[in-house]
Every structure is written in C-alpha cells, then in structure tokens.
Coordinates of C-alpha atoms and ligand atoms in Angstrom, one line a residue:
M1 CA 19.7 -7.3 56.3
S2 CA 16.2 -8.2 57.3
S3 CA 13.3 -6.6 55.6
P4 CA 11.2 -4.2 57.8
R5 CA 8.1 -5.8 59.2
L6 CA 4.8 -4.1 58.5
N7 CA 2.1 -4.4 61.2
V8 CA -1.0 -4.5 59.1
T9 CA -4.5 -5.1 60.6
V10 CA -7.2 -7.2 58.8
P11 CA -9.3 -4.1 57.6
Q12 CA -6.1 -2.5 56.3
M13 CA -5.2 -5.7 54.5
Q14 CA -8.7 -5.7 52.9
I15 CA -8.2 -2.2 51.7
L16 CA -4.8 -3.1 50.3
F17 CA -6.3 -6.0 48.5
K18 CA -9.1 -3.9 47.0
L19 CA -6.5 -1.3 45.9
Q20 CA -4.5 -4.0 44.2
T21 CA -7.6 -5.4 42.4
L22 CA -8.5 -1.9 41.2
Q23 CA -4.9 -1.4 40.0
F24 CA -5.2 -4.7 38.1
Y25 CA -8.3 -3.6 36.3
F26 CA -6.8 -0.2 35.5
I27 CA -3.7 -1.7 34.0
A28 CA -5.8 -4.2 32.0
L29 CA -7.8 -1.3 30.6
L30 CA -4.6 0.5 29.8
G31 CA -3.4 -2.6 27.9
A32 CA -6.5 -2.7 25.9
F33 CA -6.6 0.9 24.8
V34 CA -3.1 2.3 24.8
P35 CA -0.7 1.0 22.1
Y36 CA 1.9 -1.5 23.3
P37 CA 4.7 -0.9 24.4
T38 CA 3.5 2.5 25.7
S39 CA 0.9 0.7 27.8
L40 CA 3.6 -1.5 29.2
H41 CA 5.8 1.4 30.1
L42 CA 2.9 3.2 31.8
S43 CA 1.9 0.0 33.6
S44 CA 5.4 -0.4 35.0
L45 CA 5.3 3.1 36.3
L46 CA 2.0 2.3 38.1
R47 CA 2.9 -1.2 39.3
F48 CA 3.5 -1.8 43.0
G49 CA 4.9 -5.2 42.8
S50 CA 3.7 -8.0 40.6
K51 CA 5.2 -8.6 37.1
N52 CA 2.0 -10.4 36.2
Y53 CA 0.5 -7.1 35.1
E54 CA 2.9 -6.8 32.3
F55 CA 1.8 -10.2 31.1
V56 CA -1.9 -9.2 31.4
V57 CA -1.2 -6.0 29.5
T58 CA 0.6 -7.8 26.7
I59 CA -2.0 -10.6 26.3
L60 CA -4.8 -8.1 26.3
Y61 CA -3.1 -5.8 23.8
R62 CA -2.4 -8.7 21.5
T63 CA -6.0 -9.8 21.7
V64 CA -7.1 -6.3 20.7
L65 CA -4.5 -6.3 17.9
K66 CA -6.2 -9.5 16.6
M67 CA -9.5 -7.8 16.7
D68 CA -8.1 -4.9 14.7
K69 CA -9.3 -6.1 11.4
F70 CA -12.9 -5.8 12.6
L71 CA -12.5 -2.1 13.4
I72 CA -13.1 0.6 10.8
R73 CA -11.2 3.7 11.7
K74 CA -12.7 6.8 10.3
G75 CA -10.3 8.9 8.3
S76 CA -7.4 6.5 8.7
T77 CA -5.3 5.6 5.6
K78 CA -6.7 2.1 5.9
T79 CA -10.3 3.1 5.7
S80 CA -10.9 3.6 2.0
V81 CA -9.3 0.4 1.0
N82 CA -10.8 -1.5 3.9
R83 CA -14.3 -0.3 3.0
K84 CA -13.8 -1.1 -0.7
V85 CA -12.4 -4.5 0.0
D86 CA -15.0 -5.2 2.7
D87 CA -17.5 -4.5 0.0
I88 CA -15.8 -7.1 -2.2
Q89 CA -15.5 -9.7 0.6
G90 CA -19.1 -10.8 0.4
D91 CA -19.2 -11.4 -3.3
S92 CA -18.4 -14.4 -5.4
N93 CA -15.0 -13.1 -6.2
R94 CA -13.8 -13.5 -2.6
I95 CA -11.1 -10.9 -2.3
R96 CA -9.5 -11.3 1.0
N97 CA -7.8 -8.4 2.8
S98 CA -5.6 -8.8 5.8
P99 CA -2.6 -7.0 7.2
R100 CA 0.5 -8.0 5.4
K101 CA 2.6 -10.5 7.5
R102 CA 6.2 -10.0 8.2
G103 CA 8.3 -12.3 6.1
P104 CA 11.2 -12.5 3.7
S105 CA 11.8 -10.0 1.0
G106 CA 9.7 -10.2 -2.1
E107 CA 6.5 -12.2 -2.7
G108 CA 4.3 -12.9 0.2
G109 CA 5.6 -11.1 3.3
A110 CA 6.4 -7.5 4.1
P111 CA 9.9 -7.1 2.9
K112 CA 12.8 -7.0 5.4
I113 CA 14.6 -3.7 4.9
R114 CA 18.3 -3.5 5.0
K115 CA 20.4 -0.4 4.5
Q116 CA 22.6 -1.0 1.6
S117 CA 25.7 0.7 3.0
G118 CA 25.5 0.5 6.8
T119 CA 25.5 -2.3 9.3
T120 CA 22.2 -1.4 11.0
A121 CA 18.9 -2.2 9.4
T122 CA 16.5 0.6 8.7
K123 CA 13.1 -0.6 9.9
V124 CA 10.4 0.7 7.6
D125 CA 7.2 0.0 9.5
L126 CA 4.7 0.1 6.7
K127 CA 1.3 -1.4 7.1
W128 CA 0.6 -3.4 3.9
R129 CA -2.9 -4.5 3.0
K130 CA -3.1 -7.7 1.2
L131 CA -5.7 -7.8 -1.5
R132 CA -6.4 -11.3 -2.7
G133 CA -8.8 -13.0 -5.1
E134 CA -9.0 -15.3 -8.0
N135 CA -5.7 -14.8 -9.8
F136 CA -5.6 -11.4 -8.0
N137 CA -2.7 -10.5 -5.8
C138 CA -2.0 -6.9 -4.9
D139 CA -0.5 -5.2 -1.9
Y140 CA -1.3 -1.6 -0.9
T141 CA 0.3 0.8 1.5
V142 CA 0.8 4.5 2.1
L143 CA 4.5 5.1 1.6
Y144 CA 4.9 8.9 1.9
S145 CA 3.3 11.1 4.5
P146 CA 1.0 13.9 3.1
N147 CA 3.8 16.4 3.5
A148 CA 6.5 14.3 2.0
A149 CA 4.2 13.4 -0.9
R150 CA 3.3 17.1 -1.4
T151 CA 7.0 18.0 -1.6
L152 CA 7.6 15.2 -4.1
L153 CA 4.6 16.2 -6.2
K154 CA 6.0 19.8 -6.3
S155 CA 9.4 18.6 -7.4
C156 CA 7.8 16.5 -10.1
E157 CA 5.7 19.5 -11.3
E158 CA 8.9 21.6 -11.5
E159 CA 11.2 19.1 -13.1
L160 CA 9.3 16.7 -15.3
V161 CA 9.0 17.4 -19.0
Y162 CA 6.4 15.3 -20.8
N163 CA 6.5 13.7 -24.2
T164 CA 4.8 15.6 -27.1
G165 CA 4.0 14.9 -30.7
D166 CA 3.9 11.2 -31.8
L167 CA 5.2 10.0 -28.5
A168 CA 2.0 11.4 -26.9
K169 CA -0.3 9.4 -29.1
V170 CA -1.8 5.9 -29.0
Q171 CA -3.0 3.8 -31.9
I172 CA -6.6 2.4 -31.7
F173 CA -7.9 0.4 -34.6
G174 CA -5.3 1.9 -36.9
Q175 CA -6.1 5.5 -35.9
F176 CA -3.7 7.7 -33.8
H177 CA -5.2 9.6 -30.9
N178 CA -3.7 12.0 -28.4
I179 CA -3.5 10.3 -25.0
P180 CA -5.9 11.7 -22.5
R181 CA -3.0 12.6 -20.0
K182 CA 0.7 13.4 -20.2
Q183 CA 3.4 10.8 -20.2
V184 CA 7.1 10.3 -19.9
A185 CA 9.4 7.3 -19.2
F186 CA 12.8 6.9 -17.5
G187 CA 15.0 3.9 -17.4
D188 CA 18.3 2.2 -17.9
P189 CA 20.1 2.9 -21.2
G190 CA 18.5 1.5 -24.3
L191 CA 15.1 0.6 -22.8
S192 CA 11.9 1.6 -24.3
Y193 CA 8.3 0.5 -23.8
R194 CA 5.9 -0.5 -26.5
F195 CA 2.2 -0.3 -26.0
S196 CA -0.9 0.5 -28.2
G197 CA 1.3 0.9 -31.3
V198 CA 3.6 3.4 -29.7
E199 CA 7.2 3.0 -28.5
V200 CA 8.1 5.2 -25.5
P201 CA 11.9 5.5 -25.2
A202 CA 13.3 5.8 -21.6
R203 CA 15.1 9.0 -20.7
P204 CA 18.1 8.6 -18.4
W205 CA 17.4 8.5 -14.7
T206 CA 17.5 12.0 -13.1
P207 CA 18.5 12.4 -9.4
L208 CA 14.8 12.9 -8.5
M209 CA 13.5 9.8 -10.3
E210 CA 16.4 7.7 -9.1
G211 CA 15.8 8.8 -5.5
I212 CA 12.1 7.6 -5.8
K213 CA 13.1 4.4 -7.5
D214 CA 15.7 3.6 -4.7
R215 CA 13.1 4.2 -2.0
I216 CA 10.6 1.9 -3.8
Q217 CA 13.2 -0.8 -4.3
E218 CA 14.0 -0.5 -0.6
V219 CA 10.5 -1.0 0.6
T220 CA 9.4 -3.6 -1.9
G221 CA 12.6 -5.7 -2.1
H222 CA 12.4 -5.7 -5.9
T223 CA 14.6 -4.0 -8.4
F224 CA 13.2 -1.9 -11.3
N225 CA 14.9 -0.6 -14.5
F226 CA 12.0 1.4 -16.0
V227 CA 9.3 3.8 -14.8
L228 CA 6.3 5.1 -16.8
V229 CA 5.1 8.5 -15.5
N230 CA 1.5 9.6 -16.2
R231 CA 0.2 13.1 -15.3
Y232 CA -3.5 13.6 -15.0
K233 CA -4.3 17.4 -15.0
D234 CA -7.7 16.7 -13.4
G235 CA -10.5 14.1 -13.4
N236 CA -11.1 14.5 -17.1
D237 CA -7.7 12.9 -17.8
H238 CA -7.9 9.2 -17.6
M239 CA -6.5 5.8 -18.6
G240 CA -8.7 3.1 -20.4
E241 CA -8.9 -0.6 -19.5
H242 CA -5.7 -2.5 -20.2
R243 CA -3.3 -5.1 -18.9
D244 CA 0.4 -4.5 -18.4
D245 CA 1.3 -7.9 -19.8
E246 CA 3.7 -6.9 -22.7
K247 CA 6.4 -9.3 -23.7
D248 CA 9.0 -6.7 -22.8
L249 CA 8.1 -7.0 -19.1
V250 CA 9.8 -9.6 -16.9
R251 CA 6.9 -12.2 -16.7
E252 CA 6.5 -12.7 -13.0
A253 CA 7.9 -9.4 -11.7
P254 CA 5.5 -7.0 -9.9
I255 CA 4.6 -3.6 -11.2
V256 CA 4.6 -1.0 -8.4
S257 CA 2.4 2.0 -8.8
L258 CA 3.1 5.2 -6.8
S259 CA 0.4 7.8 -6.7
L260 CA 0.9 11.5 -5.8
G261 CA -1.8 14.2 -5.6
Q262 CA -5.5 13.9 -6.4
K263 CA -7.1 10.7 -5.0
R264 CA -8.6 8.7 -7.9
D265 CA -10.6 5.5 -8.3
F266 CA -8.7 2.6 -9.8
I267 CA -10.8 -0.3 -11.2
F268 CA -9.8 -3.9 -11.9
K269 CA -12.0 -6.1 -14.1
H270 CA -11.5 -9.8 -14.6
C271 CA -10.9 -10.7 -18.3
D272 CA -13.8 -13.2 -18.2
A273 CA -16.2 -10.6 -16.9
R274 CA -15.8 -7.7 -19.4
G275 CA -18.3 -6.4 -21.8
K276 CA -21.4 -7.9 -23.4
N277 CA -19.8 -11.3 -24.0
A278 CA -18.7 -11.8 -20.5
K279 CA -18.2 -15.5 -19.7
R280 CA -18.8 -15.2 -16.0
A281 CA -20.1 -12.7 -13.5
I282 CA -17.1 -11.5 -11.4
D283 CA -17.4 -8.2 -9.6
P284 CA -14.8 -5.6 -10.3
V285 CA -12.3 -4.6 -7.7
K286 CA -12.4 -0.9 -6.9
L287 CA -9.7 0.9 -5.0
E288 CA -9.1 4.5 -4.2
L289 CA -5.4 5.4 -4.7
E290 CA -4.4 7.9 -2.1
H291 CA -1.8 10.7 -2.2
G292 CA 1.6 9.0 -1.4
S293 CA 0.3 5.5 -1.8
L294 CA 1.9 2.4 -3.3
L295 CA 0.0 -0.4 -5.1
M296 CA 2.0 -3.5 -5.8
M297 CA 0.4 -5.5 -8.6
N298 CA 1.9 -9.0 -8.2
Y299 CA 1.9 -11.8 -10.7
P300 CA -0.5 -13.1 -12.0
T301 CA -2.9 -10.1 -11.6
N302 CA -1.9 -8.5 -14.8
R303 CA -2.5 -11.7 -16.8
Y304 CA -6.1 -12.0 -15.7
W305 CA -7.3 -8.5 -14.6
Y306 CA -7.6 -5.4 -16.7
H307 CA -7.3 -2.1 -14.9
S308 CA -8.3 1.5 -15.6
L309 CA -8.4 5.0 -14.1
P310 CA -11.8 6.2 -15.2
V311 CA -12.9 9.9 -15.7
R312 CA -14.0 11.5 -12.5
K313 CA -15.5 14.9 -13.2
K314 CA -15.5 15.9 -9.6
A315 CA -11.7 15.3 -9.2
L316 CA -10.2 18.7 -9.6
G317 CA -6.6 18.3 -8.7
V318 CA -3.5 17.1 -10.5
R319 CA -2.4 13.5 -10.1
I320 CA 1.0 12.0 -11.0
N321 CA 1.3 8.2 -11.2
M322 CA 4.6 6.3 -11.6
T323 CA 4.6 2.6 -12.5
F324 CA 7.9 1.0 -11.7
R325 CA 8.6 -2.0 -14.0
S326 CA 11.2 -4.6 -14.7
M327 CA 11.9 -4.8 -18.4
V328 CA 13.7 -7.7 -20.1
T329 CA 17.2 -6.7 -21.1
S330 CA 19.0 -8.4 -24.0
K331 CA 22.0 -9.3 -21.8
Ligands
LIG1 O1 -2.4 6.1 -13.2 C1 -2.6 5.0 -12.8 O2 -2.8 4.7 -11.6 C2 -2.5 3.8 -13.8 C3 -1.3 3.7 -14.5 C4 -1.2 2.5 -15.3 O3 -2.1 1.6 -15.3 C5 -0.1 2.3 -16.2 O4 0.8 3.2 -16.3 O5 -0.1 1.3 -16.9
LIG2 FE1 -1.4 -0.1 -16.3

C-alpha cells in the first residue's frame, strides 16, 4: 500500500519546520525538569515522529542528574547532611560527600537487595550519602518515612522496658554514675556487651526488634547479632564522647545506627584532635540524625574517631537510637 501524498506548499513547510523546532525545545525542557522516565513518557506522547527526542531527553536528564550534587534542596532529607558536609568540605579534614554508587553488597556500594524467600528481587531505592575523610567512612540514609518511623517509635515506647539499677550505671574513674539516658540490649543467646565498667546482657530478640533487625540487614547487606537501644527523654539526656571499638565487637564490621524521634546533633572528633593536648587541628564532623535515619559507621571510623550525642536544651522530644552490632561469638 502506498503512503498518502501530502501536497505541502513552501510557507506550510516553513510553519511545520518551526513547529517541530518548538517541539524539540519543549521536550528538551521537559527532559531537564521532569524526572526521567516520566519525562520520556510525556515526550513520547507529544512526539510527532523522530525518536531522537527520546535521546535528547535522556542525555539532558542525565546531565541534570550529574549537576544534582550542586543543588541544595530546601527541606529535603539530604539538606541537613549536605549542608553540614558541605561545611566540612573546605577544611583540612576533607570529608567528601557524594551519592552512594550502586555496587555489590557490603562495603563500598549501595547493597543489592534480594528477597530471602522469593525469586524476585525487592528493589530498595535508598539514596545513601557517602561521608568520607581521613580514616572516616560513614554512609547515611533515611530508611523509614516519617509515618513509618512514628509508628515504630510508638511501638518502641509501648513495648520496650529499660534496664534499671546497676545495669543503668557507668563507671567513671572508679565511681558509678547513672547513665544520662535509658538503655537496654537485645541479641543472640549468651551475648552481652561490656563498656565503661558495666556489662549489659542481651535480652532475647522480640518480634519488634527482630523485625527492625531484619530490615536493617536487608538494606545494608550485613548481619547483626546484637543491638543496644538508647532512649533520650529530651535534649538533656545525652551520650559522652566514646569509640565503639571494644574487643567483643567484630573488628571490621560496621555499626549501624537507627534514629527515631527527636532530631539530634551527632558529633565525631578525631582522636588526634581532642582536648588541650591535641596533636593536630582536625575539624569535627557534625551530623544531624533525622527521624527514621540510618548512619552506617564503617571500619575504621570507630578506631580513629570518637562520637557523642551532646546535650541540646532546645530539643524537647523523645529520641530512641538503636545501634546494630556484630559481636564476636565463641563458636
Ligand atoms: O544515640 C546515638 O545516636 C549514639 C549511640 C551510640 O553512640 C552508642 O550506642 O554507642
Ligand atoms: Fe557509640
């Protein structure tokens, strides 16, 4: 079958050509500002003929994606960490912050997620921020939506019972003091955690705690056999500078910290840059840990950097933090 012939005059052809040029710019703009593949989908609805537009849209969108790191989005989950890490970028410490690249499970890339039981992979599209510096290696993301995190916090408030008496104390220069927060630990049978002269035995996993652990294992690609839970009733409750580098912890395993509730500052200080006798000037790393966020402290961060959750009088809400850990087992 022969295709129908169109009798088009020269002025009509000029108009057609202008229309096509306009269409090209419109689709290019679409590609620049509407997320791919939505832009691609819209562009194909508007396209009269050429497939080249798809190519233009794709290239433009990818260019914009590459520029993404220069944009500061007000109110987005990235902003607080971005701003803080941008502050850090100029200083001697050279903390670099870039979107976490896709890669194999574990160290380095964003973990590939596989559903344990089924055949189809569950794609967890988390945006990880890489925080890097001298012997500093952390990854940060927001795991739970505000609603999901609120539900989780509510369940924790209803179900968790915290340690009291001697288990709620720390030993400092031989003296026992009440810890300025509440604490409880869960873990595999027989595990306990020793720090500041106190041994915290693990309670058996409850369905709530096991559910959270499973989710964290799924998104990080690491397994954990212990979790320390800290509850801060408000900004007066805090945690002093310390490193989680005890012998009971598997040496190179990451410690993954989940935060629920009140946003709080979290400060890292390099061991050479602490106190009056500091050997070097290294700026601290300051993060704001958001409701529902995950901070992955990778090796060797905890060998070189102390961290703390300082008092913040203006912080009025409750915060619960869970640090998932891999403890050495005797077997
Ligand atoms: O509450 C926090 O974010 C800090 C927790 C912590 O450092 C720890 O449990 O060792
Ligand atoms: Fe810690």
